[in-house]
Amino acid sequence: MDLQLVGKRALVTGSSSGLGEAIARRLAAEGAAVVVHGRDRARTEAVAKSIREDGGVAGVAIGDLATDAGAEEVRAAAVEDGPIDILVNNVGVYDPAARWGDTPPDAWAELYNVNVISSVRMVQRLLPGMRARGWGRVIQISSVTGHRPSPNQPHYAATNAARNNLAASLARELKHSGVTSNAVAAGGILTPATQDFLVGVGRAQGWGETWAEIEPKTVALAPNDAGRIARPDEYANLVAFLAGPAAGYINGTTLHIDGGSYDV
């Protein structure tokens, strides 16, 4: 299926590794010119270079979106070669060990600034151009914890609920404009860091020593009908579809992509 992304320019925040990198690579493979964003210049430029070596078009934007100054640096770099048509707000941090009793208010505020306000900063800087052109896509990457929170990392779950709400509110603001706003609520994502964490858990639980032995049993930590953890590309494929003209009637919604998660 031709997603009709040739000629479009996309900024994917937090794309120097992990899910953001997978999204940037997928958009580039579909013909979009992507701007890879990160705070570490070497890692960010390495991803952009790899995309170009694969035949894609990729630039770089360096900056800390937790600050207004950093967001402005990212905006300036992102639009240097042309306006941004697709904004994927992927930047986010989490702390699996955090719980209600040991997470002070300052930690809540800091996480909210990174996970929510960073998205607001980029929306406010890039949305006027999309609106003026009468076409654009804003996509928030959130987590299923936004609608299925647990006792641990409550501040992270709250920020994901806020990101979903942000996407819906923005769609109302943009009605009849040609610009859509949606969120993708992701379940588990198999990144290198996640795999290392799960291997540690699996060994402690006696599930085996290798990832091949441990992976089938990890579904016990977050049960789902698919029976496994998702690969980054599975989310990136959905984001690429949402970014194109074919998804123009999908607006103001949060798509829960979690393999059919359920509580036991």
PDB file of C-alpha atoms in Angstrom, residues 43-206:
ATOM      1  CA  ARG A  43      23.667   8.908  18.525  1.00  0.00           C
ATOM      2  CA  THR A  44      21.222  11.142  16.677  1.00  0.00           C
ATOM      3  CA  GLU A  45      23.537  11.717  13.738  1.00  0.00           C
ATOM      4  CA  ALA A  46      24.313   7.994  13.579  1.00  0.00           C
ATOM      5  CA  VAL A  47      20.613   7.178  13.112  1.00  0.00           C
ATOM      6  CA  ALA A  48      20.199   9.856  10.435  1.00  0.00           C
ATOM      7  CA  LYS A  49      23.328   8.639   8.637  1.00  0.00           C
ATOM      8  CA  SER A  50      22.035   5.055   8.680  1.00  0.00           C
ATOM      9  CA  ILE A  51      18.694   6.162   7.219  1.00  0.00           C
ATOM     10  CA  ARG A  52      20.483   8.007   4.420  1.00  0.00           C
ATOM     11  CA  GLU A  53      22.648   4.967   3.729  1.00  0.00           C
ATOM     12  CA  ASP A  54      19.434   2.967   3.312  1.00  0.00           C
ATOM     13  CA  GLY A  55      18.270   5.435   0.655  1.00  0.00           C
ATOM     14  CA  GLY A  56      16.130   7.693   2.839  1.00  0.00           C
ATOM     15  CA  VAL A  57      16.233  11.429   3.480  1.00  0.00           C
ATOM     16  CA  ALA A  58      17.105  12.403   7.035  1.00  0.00           C
ATOM     17  CA  GLY A  59      18.230  15.488   8.894  1.00  0.00           C
ATOM     18  CA  VAL A  60      19.043  16.093  12.542  1.00  0.00           C
ATOM     19  CA  ALA A  61      17.664  18.300  15.311  1.00  0.00           C
ATOM     20  CA  ILE A  62      19.439  18.429  18.663  1.00  0.00           C
ATOM     21  CA  GLY A  63      17.821  19.896  21.773  1.00  0.00           C
ATOM     22  CA  ASP A  64      16.256  19.292  25.165  1.00  0.00           C
ATOM     23  CA  LEU A  65      12.480  19.544  24.793  1.00  0.00           C
ATOM     24  CA  ALA A  66      12.114  19.922  28.553  1.00  0.00           C
ATOM     25  CA  THR A  67      13.038  23.597  28.080  1.00  0.00           C
ATOM     26  CA  ASP A  68      11.616  26.352  25.899  1.00  0.00           C
ATOM     27  CA  ALA A  69      15.090  27.168  24.586  1.00  0.00           C
ATOM     28  CA  GLY A  70      15.734  23.571  23.635  1.00  0.00           C
ATOM     29  CA  ALA A  71      12.363  23.293  21.904  1.00  0.00           C
ATOM     30  CA  GLU A  72      13.120  26.413  19.880  1.00  0.00           C
ATOM     31  CA  GLU A  73      16.474  24.967  18.821  1.00  0.00           C
ATOM     32  CA  VAL A  74      14.719  21.812  17.651  1.00  0.00           C
ATOM     33  CA  ARG A  75      12.087  23.795  15.747  1.00  0.00           C
ATOM     34  CA  ALA A  76      14.707  25.879  13.964  1.00  0.00           C
ATOM     35  CA  ALA A  77      16.711  22.841  12.927  1.00  0.00           C
ATOM     36  CA  ALA A  78      13.610  20.883  11.886  1.00  0.00           C
ATOM     37  CA  VAL A  79      12.311  23.538   9.473  1.00  0.00           C
ATOM     38  CA  GLU A  80      15.690  24.456   8.028  1.00  0.00           C
ATOM     39  CA  ASP A  81      15.046  22.420   4.877  1.00  0.00           C
ATOM     40  CA  GLY A  82      11.297  22.976   4.712  1.00  0.00           C
ATOM     41  CA  PRO A  83       8.123  23.013   6.781  1.00  0.00           C
ATOM     42  CA  ILE A  84       7.104  20.051   8.942  1.00  0.00           C
ATOM     43  CA  ASP A  85       3.945  18.228   7.845  1.00  0.00           C
ATOM     44  CA  ILE A  86       4.029  15.393  10.386  1.00  0.00           C
ATOM     45  CA  LEU A  87       4.879  15.778  14.066  1.00  0.00           C
ATOM     46  CA  VAL A  88       5.319  12.579  16.075  1.00  0.00           C
ATOM     47  CA  ASN A  89       5.654  13.437  19.760  1.00  0.00           C
ATOM     48  CA  ASN A  90       7.507  10.405  21.053  1.00  0.00           C
ATOM     49  CA  VAL A  91       9.817  11.857  23.715  1.00  0.00           C
ATOM     50  CA  GLY A  92       9.117  10.358  27.109  1.00  0.00           C
ATOM     51  CA  VAL A  93      10.782   8.996  30.228  1.00  0.00           C
ATOM     52  CA  TYR A  94       9.653   6.526  32.846  1.00  0.00           C
ATOM     53  CA  ASP A  95      10.785   4.974  36.107  1.00  0.00           C
ATOM     54  CA  PRO A  96       9.540   1.396  36.633  1.00  0.00           C
ATOM     55  CA  ALA A  97      10.611   1.418  40.287  1.00  0.00           C
ATOM     56  CA  ALA A  98       8.616   4.519  41.270  1.00  0.00           C
ATOM     57  CA  ARG A  99       5.622   4.032  43.560  1.00  0.00           C
ATOM     58  CA  TRP A 100       3.165   6.306  45.357  1.00  0.00           C
ATOM     59  CA  GLY A 101       5.045   6.210  48.643  1.00  0.00           C
ATOM     60  CA  ASP A 102       8.458   7.188  47.297  1.00  0.00           C
ATOM     61  CA  THR A 103       7.644   9.530  44.400  1.00  0.00           C
ATOM     62  CA  PRO A 104       7.695  13.142  45.629  1.00  0.00           C
ATOM     63  CA  PRO A 105       5.688  15.933  43.979  1.00  0.00           C
ATOM     64  CA  ASP A 106       8.824  17.320  42.334  1.00  0.00           C
ATOM     65  CA  ALA A 107       9.263  14.027  40.483  1.00  0.00           C
ATOM     66  CA  TRP A 108       5.669  14.237  39.251  1.00  0.00           C
ATOM     67  CA  ALA A 109       6.242  17.776  37.981  1.00  0.00           C
ATOM     68  CA  GLU A 110       9.529  16.862  36.284  1.00  0.00           C
ATOM     69  CA  LEU A 111       8.003  13.869  34.506  1.00  0.00           C
ATOM     70  CA  TYR A 112       4.966  15.898  33.442  1.00  0.00           C
ATOM     71  CA  ASN A 113       7.244  18.541  31.965  1.00  0.00           C
ATOM     72  CA  VAL A 114       9.139  15.995  29.862  1.00  0.00           C
ATOM     73  CA  ASN A 115       6.241  13.733  28.887  1.00  0.00           C
ATOM     74  CA  VAL A 116       3.479  16.275  28.331  1.00  0.00           C
ATOM     75  CA  ILE A 117       4.751  19.855  28.159  1.00  0.00           C
ATOM     76  CA  SER A 118       7.465  18.878  25.670  1.00  0.00           C
ATOM     77  CA  SER A 119       4.663  17.847  23.290  1.00  0.00           C
ATOM     78  CA  VAL A 120       2.871  21.129  23.880  1.00  0.00           C
ATOM     79  CA  ARG A 121       6.041  23.062  23.100  1.00  0.00           C
ATOM     80  CA  MET A 122       6.429  21.396  19.724  1.00  0.00           C
ATOM     81  CA  VAL A 123       2.730  21.574  18.840  1.00  0.00           C
ATOM     82  CA  GLN A 124       2.667  25.300  19.494  1.00  0.00           C
ATOM     83  CA  ARG A 125       5.761  25.844  17.366  1.00  0.00           C
ATOM     84  CA  LEU A 126       4.859  23.674  14.365  1.00  0.00           C
ATOM     85  CA  LEU A 127       1.068  23.691  14.237  1.00  0.00           C
ATOM     86  CA  PRO A 128       0.637  27.203  12.753  1.00  0.00           C
ATOM     87  CA  GLY A 129       2.482  26.123   9.594  1.00  0.00           C
ATOM     88  CA  MET A 130       0.358  22.992   9.182  1.00  0.00           C
ATOM     89  CA  ARG A 131      -2.794  24.985   9.697  1.00  0.00           C
ATOM     90  CA  ALA A 132      -1.747  27.586   7.149  1.00  0.00           C
ATOM     91  CA  ARG A 133      -1.096  24.868   4.552  1.00  0.00           C
ATOM     92  CA  GLY A 134      -4.368  23.090   5.338  1.00  0.00           C
ATOM     93  CA  TRP A 135      -2.760  19.701   5.945  1.00  0.00           C
ATOM     94  CA  GLY A 136      -0.844  18.030   8.747  1.00  0.00           C
ATOM     95  CA  ARG A 137      -0.613  15.179  11.204  1.00  0.00           C
ATOM     96  CA  VAL A 138       0.088  15.352  14.934  1.00  0.00           C
ATOM     97  CA  ILE A 139       0.587  11.982  16.617  1.00  0.00           C
ATOM     98  CA  GLN A 140       1.187  11.464  20.327  1.00  0.00           C
ATOM     99  CA  ILE A 141       2.921   8.275  21.432  1.00  0.00           C
ATOM    100  CA  SER A 142       1.582   7.253  24.818  1.00  0.00           C
ATOM    101  CA  SER A 143       1.165   4.037  26.784  1.00  0.00           C
ATOM    102  CA  VAL A 144      -1.676   1.743  27.765  1.00  0.00           C
ATOM    103  CA  THR A 145      -0.887   2.778  31.345  1.00  0.00           C
ATOM    104  CA  GLY A 146      -2.821   5.936  30.521  1.00  0.00           C
ATOM    105  CA  HIS A 147      -6.072   3.954  30.709  1.00  0.00           C
ATOM    106  CA  ARG A 148      -4.844   0.917  32.667  1.00  0.00           C
ATOM    107  CA  PRO A 149      -2.657   2.264  35.489  1.00  0.00           C
ATOM    108  CA  SER A 150      -0.997   0.132  38.126  1.00  0.00           C
ATOM    109  CA  PRO A 151       0.331   0.986  41.604  1.00  0.00           C
ATOM    110  CA  ASN A 152       3.860   1.487  40.306  1.00  0.00           C
ATOM    111  CA  GLN A 153       5.021   4.576  38.394  1.00  0.00           C
ATOM    112  CA  PRO A 154       1.719   6.420  38.927  1.00  0.00           C
ATOM    113  CA  HIS A 155       3.155   9.670  37.607  1.00  0.00           C
ATOM    114  CA  TYR A 156       4.054   7.980  34.311  1.00  0.00           C
ATOM    115  CA  ALA A 157       0.520   6.601  33.915  1.00  0.00           C
ATOM    116  CA  ALA A 158      -0.921  10.045  34.634  1.00  0.00           C
ATOM    117  CA  THR A 159       1.232  11.663  31.961  1.00  0.00           C
ATOM    118  CA  ASN A 160       0.065   9.117  29.401  1.00  0.00           C
ATOM    119  CA  ALA A 161      -3.558   9.838  30.212  1.00  0.00           C
ATOM    120  CA  ALA A 162      -2.724  13.516  29.715  1.00  0.00           C
ATOM    121  CA  ARG A 163      -1.146  12.832  26.318  1.00  0.00           C
ATOM    122  CA  ASN A 164      -4.264  10.994  25.172  1.00  0.00           C
ATOM    123  CA  ASN A 165      -6.423  13.861  26.380  1.00  0.00           C
ATOM    124  CA  LEU A 166      -4.114  16.349  24.668  1.00  0.00           C
ATOM    125  CA  ALA A 167      -4.604  14.552  21.350  1.00  0.00           C
ATOM    126  CA  ALA A 168      -8.399  14.675  21.660  1.00  0.00           C
ATOM    127  CA  SER A 169      -8.476  18.307  22.728  1.00  0.00           C
ATOM    128  CA  LEU A 170      -6.185  19.316  19.875  1.00  0.00           C
ATOM    129  CA  ALA A 171      -8.460  17.587  17.359  1.00  0.00           C
ATOM    130  CA  ARG A 172     -11.351  19.749  18.578  1.00  0.00           C
ATOM    131  CA  GLU A 173      -9.184  22.828  18.175  1.00  0.00           C
ATOM    132  CA  LEU A 174      -8.264  21.769  14.631  1.00  0.00           C
ATOM    133  CA  LYS A 175     -11.701  20.813  13.353  1.00  0.00           C
ATOM    134  CA  HIS A 176     -12.224  21.413   9.621  1.00  0.00           C
ATOM    135  CA  SER A 177      -8.566  22.461   9.256  1.00  0.00           C
ATOM    136  CA  GLY A 178      -7.163  19.461   7.363  1.00  0.00           C
ATOM    137  CA  VAL A 179      -4.854  18.712  10.300  1.00  0.00           C
ATOM    138  CA  THR A 180      -5.564  15.622  12.397  1.00  0.00           C
ATOM    139  CA  SER A 181      -4.516  14.758  15.932  1.00  0.00           C
ATOM    140  CA  ASN A 182      -4.382  11.239  17.348  1.00  0.00           C
ATOM    141  CA  ALA A 183      -2.587   9.187  19.978  1.00  0.00           C
ATOM    142  CA  VAL A 184      -1.137   5.693  19.868  1.00  0.00           C
ATOM    143  CA  ALA A 185      -1.244   3.980  23.265  1.00  0.00           C
ATOM    144  CA  ALA A 186       1.454   1.330  23.164  1.00  0.00           C
ATOM    145  CA  GLY A 187       1.684  -1.828  25.201  1.00  0.00           C
ATOM    146  CA  GLY A 188       5.040  -3.479  25.806  1.00  0.00           C
ATOM    147  CA  ILE A 189       7.849  -2.608  23.401  1.00  0.00           C
ATOM    148  CA  LEU A 190      10.861  -4.857  22.894  1.00  0.00           C
ATOM    149  CA  THR A 191      13.754  -2.403  22.939  1.00  0.00           C
ATOM    150  CA  PRO A 192      17.281  -3.424  23.976  1.00  0.00           C
ATOM    151  CA  ALA A 193      16.738  -1.849  27.403  1.00  0.00           C
ATOM    152  CA  THR A 194      13.427  -3.674  27.843  1.00  0.00           C
ATOM    153  CA  GLN A 195      14.989  -6.978  26.834  1.00  0.00           C
ATOM    154  CA  ASP A 196      17.840  -6.532  29.319  1.00  0.00           C
ATOM    155  CA  PHE A 197      15.327  -5.745  32.076  1.00  0.00           C
ATOM    156  CA  LEU A 198      13.159  -8.754  31.245  1.00  0.00           C
ATOM    157  CA  VAL A 199      16.140 -11.093  31.053  1.00  0.00           C
ATOM    158  CA  GLY A 200      17.076 -10.004  34.561  1.00  0.00           C
ATOM    159  CA  VAL A 201      13.529 -10.609  35.796  1.00  0.00           C
ATOM    160  CA  GLY A 202      13.344 -13.949  34.018  1.00  0.00           C
ATOM    161  CA  ARG A 203      16.574 -15.235  35.499  1.00  0.00           C
ATOM    162  CA  ALA A 204      15.453 -14.164  38.964  1.00  0.00           C
ATOM    163  CA  GLN A 205      12.176 -16.024  38.434  1.00  0.00           C
ATOM    164  CA  GLY A 206      13.908 -19.147  37.179  1.00  0.00           C
TER     165      GLY A 206
END
